[in-house]
mmCIF file of C-alpha atoms in Angstrom:
data_model
loop_
_atom_site.group_PDB
_atom_site.id
_atom_site.type_symbol
_atom_site.label_atom_id
_atom_site.label_comp_id
_atom_site.label_asym_id
_atom_site.label_seq_id
_atom_site.Cartn_x
_atom_site.Cartn_y
_atom_site.Cartn_z
ATOM 1 C CA MET A 18 225.571 26.631 13.564
ATOM 2 C CA ALA A 19 226.037 25.812 9.891
ATOM 3 C CA TYR A 20 223.143 23.333 10.059
ATOM 4 C CA LEU A 21 220.753 25.916 11.467
ATOM 5 C CA GLN A 22 221.772 28.381 8.774
ATOM 6 C CA THR A 23 220.888 25.725 6.197
ATOM 7 C CA LEU A 24 217.371 25.693 7.650
ATOM 8 C CA VAL A 25 217.101 29.485 7.615
ATOM 9 C CA ASP A 26 218.315 29.564 4.002
ATOM 10 C CA GLY A 27 215.770 26.896 3.112
ATOM 11 C CA ASN A 28 213.029 29.014 4.633
ATOM 12 C CA LEU A 29 214.073 32.017 2.584
ATOM 13 C CA GLU A 30 213.715 29.943 -0.567
ATOM 14 C CA PHE A 31 210.333 28.616 0.614
ATOM 15 C CA ALA A 32 209.065 32.118 1.467
ATOM 16 C CA ARG A 33 210.024 33.506 -1.966
ATOM 17 C CA GLY A 34 207.342 31.450 -3.658
ATOM 18 C CA PHE A 35 204.909 31.269 -0.733
ATOM 19 C CA SER A 36 201.300 31.794 -1.755
ATOM 20 C CA GLN A 37 199.323 29.849 0.835
ATOM 21 C CA GLY A 38 198.868 32.406 3.593
ATOM 22 C CA ASP A 39 195.103 31.992 3.395
ATOM 23 C CA LEU A 40 194.965 28.326 4.446
ATOM 24 C CA ALA A 41 192.339 27.473 7.034
ATOM 25 C CA ILE A 42 193.389 26.269 10.474
ATOM 26 C CA ARG A 43 191.313 23.120 10.041
ATOM 27 C CA PRO A 44 193.123 20.803 7.617
ATOM 28 C CA ARG A 45 191.566 19.845 4.301
ATOM 29 C CA LEU A 46 191.634 16.141 5.197
ATOM 30 C CA SER A 47 190.275 16.528 8.771
ATOM 31 C CA THR A 48 193.022 14.193 9.900
ATOM 32 C CA LEU A 49 195.621 14.040 12.630
ATOM 33 C CA VAL A 50 198.704 11.924 11.963
ATOM 34 C CA LEU A 51 200.671 10.852 15.039
ATOM 35 C CA THR A 52 204.072 9.494 14.129
ATOM 36 C CA CYS A 53 207.705 9.295 15.170
ATOM 37 C CA LEU A 54 210.131 12.181 14.988
ATOM 38 C CA ASP A 55 212.698 9.969 13.209
ATOM 39 C CA SER A 56 214.127 11.939 10.277
ATOM 40 C CA ARG A 57 213.386 9.008 7.935
ATOM 41 C CA VAL A 58 209.692 9.215 8.822
ATOM 42 C CA ASP A 59 208.252 12.429 7.425
ATOM 43 C CA PRO A 60 204.507 12.108 6.787
ATOM 44 C CA ALA A 61 204.575 14.930 4.248
ATOM 45 C CA HIS A 62 206.728 12.643 2.137
ATOM 46 C CA PHE A 63 205.470 9.112 2.809
ATOM 47 C CA LEU A 64 201.775 10.144 2.835
ATOM 48 C CA GLY A 65 202.026 12.741 0.067
ATOM 49 C CA LEU A 66 200.732 15.534 2.302
ATOM 50 C CA GLN A 67 200.742 19.136 1.217
ATOM 51 C CA LEU A 68 200.707 22.209 3.430
ATOM 52 C CA GLY A 69 197.261 22.461 5.041
ATOM 53 C CA ASP A 70 196.285 18.814 4.440
ATOM 54 C CA ALA A 71 196.544 17.380 7.977
ATOM 55 C CA PHE A 72 197.488 18.031 11.551
ATOM 56 C CA VAL A 73 200.769 16.267 12.306
ATOM 57 C CA MET A 74 201.957 15.393 15.786
ATOM 58 C CA ARG A 75 205.380 13.834 16.256
ATOM 59 C CA ASN A 76 207.155 12.454 19.294
ATOM 60 C CA ILE A 77 209.664 9.737 20.127
ATOM 61 C CA GLY A 78 208.202 6.574 18.629
ATOM 62 C CA GLY A 79 204.922 8.241 17.668
ATOM 63 C CA ARG A 80 203.539 6.865 20.946
ATOM 64 C CA VAL A 81 200.194 7.658 22.509
ATOM 65 C CA THR A 82 201.118 9.213 25.839
ATOM 66 C CA ASP A 83 198.974 10.996 28.408
ATOM 67 C CA GLU A 84 200.099 14.285 26.877
ATOM 68 C CA VAL A 85 199.114 13.148 23.376
ATOM 69 C CA ILE A 86 195.649 12.188 24.664
ATOM 70 C CA ARG A 87 195.273 15.642 26.254
ATOM 71 C CA GLN A 88 196.391 17.331 23.046
ATOM 72 C CA ILE A 89 193.935 15.299 20.946
ATOM 73 C CA ALA A 90 191.106 16.254 23.336
ATOM 74 C CA ILE A 91 192.073 19.927 23.065
ATOM 75 C CA LEU A 92 192.366 19.682 19.280
ATOM 76 C CA LEU A 93 188.895 18.117 19.052
ATOM 77 C CA ALA A 94 187.457 20.982 21.092
ATOM 78 C CA LEU A 95 189.266 23.545 18.940
ATOM 79 C CA THR A 96 188.206 22.000 15.640
ATOM 80 C CA ALA A 97 184.600 21.967 16.841
ATOM 81 C CA ASP A 98 184.976 25.721 17.426
ATOM 82 C CA ILE A 99 186.469 26.529 14.010
ATOM 83 C CA GLY A 100 183.729 25.362 11.766
ATOM 84 C CA SER A 101 181.776 22.483 10.489
ATOM 85 C CA GLY A 102 183.203 19.757 8.405
ATOM 86 C CA ALA A 103 184.020 16.108 8.619
ATOM 87 C CA ALA A 104 184.848 14.714 12.028
ATOM 88 C CA LEU A 105 188.545 14.526 12.795
ATOM 89 C CA GLU A 106 190.189 11.158 12.098
ATOM 90 C CA VAL A 107 193.387 9.984 13.807
ATOM 91 C CA ALA A 108 196.110 7.873 12.195
ATOM 92 C CA ILE A 109 198.680 6.287 14.502
ATOM 93 C CA VAL A 110 201.791 5.505 12.435
ATOM 94 C CA HIS A 111 204.742 3.603 13.869
ATOM 95 C CA HIS A 112 207.650 2.433 11.732
ATOM 96 C CA THR A 113 210.126 -0.370 11.257
ATOM 97 C CA ASN A 114 213.657 -0.099 12.621
ATOM 98 C CA CYS A 115 212.648 2.438 15.283
ATOM 99 C CA GLY A 116 215.395 3.673 17.580
ATOM 100 C CA THR A 117 213.087 3.190 20.560
ATOM 101 C CA ALA A 118 213.829 -0.538 20.387
ATOM 102 C CA ARG A 119 216.889 0.382 22.447
ATOM 103 C CA PHE A 120 214.549 1.344 25.279
ATOM 104 C CA ALA A 121 213.949 -2.374 25.897
ATOM 105 C CA ASP A 122 217.585 -2.761 27.003
ATOM 106 C CA PRO A 123 217.923 -2.299 30.803
ATOM 107 C CA GLN A 124 221.199 -0.359 30.550
ATOM 108 C CA ASP A 125 219.789 2.044 27.962
ATOM 109 C CA ARG A 126 216.582 2.434 29.994
ATOM 110 C CA GLN A 127 218.540 3.397 33.094
ATOM 111 C CA ARG A 128 220.732 5.900 31.233
ATOM 112 C CA LEU A 129 217.849 7.427 29.276
ATOM 113 C CA GLY A 130 215.584 7.572 32.307
ATOM 114 C CA GLN A 131 218.254 9.473 34.208
ATOM 115 C CA ALA A 132 218.832 11.830 31.292
ATOM 116 C CA ALA A 133 215.094 12.542 30.967
ATOM 117 C CA GLY A 134 214.381 12.639 34.687
ATOM 118 C CA ILE A 135 211.755 9.901 34.436
ATOM 119 C CA SER A 136 211.486 6.314 35.595
ATOM 120 C CA GLU A 137 212.914 3.383 33.712
ATOM 121 C CA ALA A 138 209.364 2.025 33.508
ATOM 122 C CA ALA A 139 208.268 5.181 31.659
ATOM 123 C CA ILE A 140 211.129 4.745 29.189
ATOM 124 C CA GLU A 141 210.278 1.067 28.726
ATOM 125 C CA ARG A 142 206.646 1.940 27.857
ATOM 126 C CA LEU A 143 207.975 3.926 24.891
ATOM 127 C CA ALA A 144 209.970 0.977 23.489
ATOM 128 C CA ILE A 145 208.946 -0.324 20.080
ATOM 129 C CA THR A 146 210.375 -3.757 19.400
ATOM 130 C CA ASP A 147 207.407 -4.829 17.257
ATOM 131 C CA PRO A 148 205.656 -1.881 15.577
ATOM 132 C CA GLN A 149 202.498 -3.873 14.828
ATOM 133 C CA THR A 150 202.085 -4.673 18.537
ATOM 134 C CA SER A 151 202.913 -1.119 19.623
ATOM 135 C CA VAL A 152 200.300 0.329 17.248
ATOM 136 C CA ALA A 153 197.678 -1.997 18.745
ATOM 137 C CA LYS A 154 198.697 -0.991 22.283
ATOM 138 C CA ASP A 155 198.505 2.700 21.410
ATOM 139 C CA LEU A 156 195.050 2.281 19.884
ATOM 140 C CA ASP A 157 194.009 0.558 23.141
ATOM 141 C CA ARG A 158 195.352 3.562 25.088
ATOM 142 C CA LEU A 159 193.178 5.856 22.987
ATOM 143 C CA ARG A 160 190.144 3.607 23.547
ATOM 144 C CA ALA A 161 190.740 3.744 27.308
ATOM 145 C CA ALA A 162 190.848 7.563 27.360
ATOM 146 C CA PRO A 163 187.565 8.746 28.888
ATOM 147 C CA ASN A 164 187.999 12.299 27.551
ATOM 148 C CA LEU A 165 187.936 11.204 23.901
ATOM 149 C CA PRO A 166 184.563 10.722 22.171
ATOM 150 C CA ASP A 167 183.337 7.262 21.184
ATOM 151 C CA GLU A 168 182.799 8.341 17.570
ATOM 152 C CA LEU A 169 186.400 9.524 17.024
ATOM 153 C CA VAL A 170 187.674 7.566 14.021
ATOM 154 C CA VAL A 171 191.093 5.983 14.585
ATOM 155 C CA ALA A 172 193.347 3.725 12.540
ATOM 156 C CA GLY A 173 196.784 2.202 12.922
ATOM 157 C CA TYR A 174 199.599 1.756 10.429
ATOM 158 C CA VAL A 175 203.233 0.713 10.183
ATOM 159 C CA TYR A 176 205.542 2.539 7.783
ATOM 160 C CA ASP A 177 208.424 0.446 6.456
ATOM 161 C CA VAL A 178 211.588 2.569 6.282
ATOM 162 C CA THR A 179 213.235 0.117 3.873
ATOM 163 C CA ASP A 180 210.632 0.110 1.093
ATOM 164 C CA GLY A 181 208.524 3.237 1.820
ATOM 165 C CA ARG A 182 205.254 1.321 2.138
ATOM 166 C CA LEU A 183 202.508 1.929 4.667
ATOM 167 C CA ARG A 184 200.817 -1.202 6.058
ATOM 168 C CA GLU A 185 197.395 -1.057 7.668
ATOM 169 C CA ILE A 186 197.315 -2.678 11.111
ATOM 170 C CA SER A 187 193.877 -1.502 12.203
ATOM 171 C CA ALA A 188 191.288 -0.233 9.715
ATOM 172 C CA PRO A 189 189.624 3.125 10.368
ATOM 173 C CA ALA A 190 186.826 2.650 12.880
ATOM 174 C CA PRO A 191 185.113 4.548 15.681
ATOM 175 C CA LEU A 192 187.150 4.614 18.878
ATOM 176 C CA ARG A 193 184.493 2.691 20.762
ATOM 177 C CA GLU A 194 181.422 0.902 19.462
#
């Protein structure tokens, strides 16, 4: 409970100086960042984002799943409804030394699959043993999604947790030509 209280105390400090209650729903940068929930991988820090700059979606590994594709489709529909502006761009960001590498191990897959109530194959699809390859696979999953528009701009990156640098794997480009 002491850890949660630390968060509540942090919020009190944040709220004391809060002056951004008028931010628009649509982010200033018209960008969605999909990345891992690893505590070493916070896009506000490694991308220099401020409150209201970008949509941020985080999951285990920062993987493009069916649910992520649905959420992107919904977000695109919502952003179309909340005003004009630049088209939304999507950045897929995986990172070095990801804990999902353990998902490649059969024993871990079995244990984690049982804990999550999903198949070992589903756990294995989340494994990141080579972040450059996993970014490319996730971009391919986006390209194969029929409910996402051809003109959606996507890019892929790998964040290095040892030196803080972001490496471009796939330059920003429309989802499908």
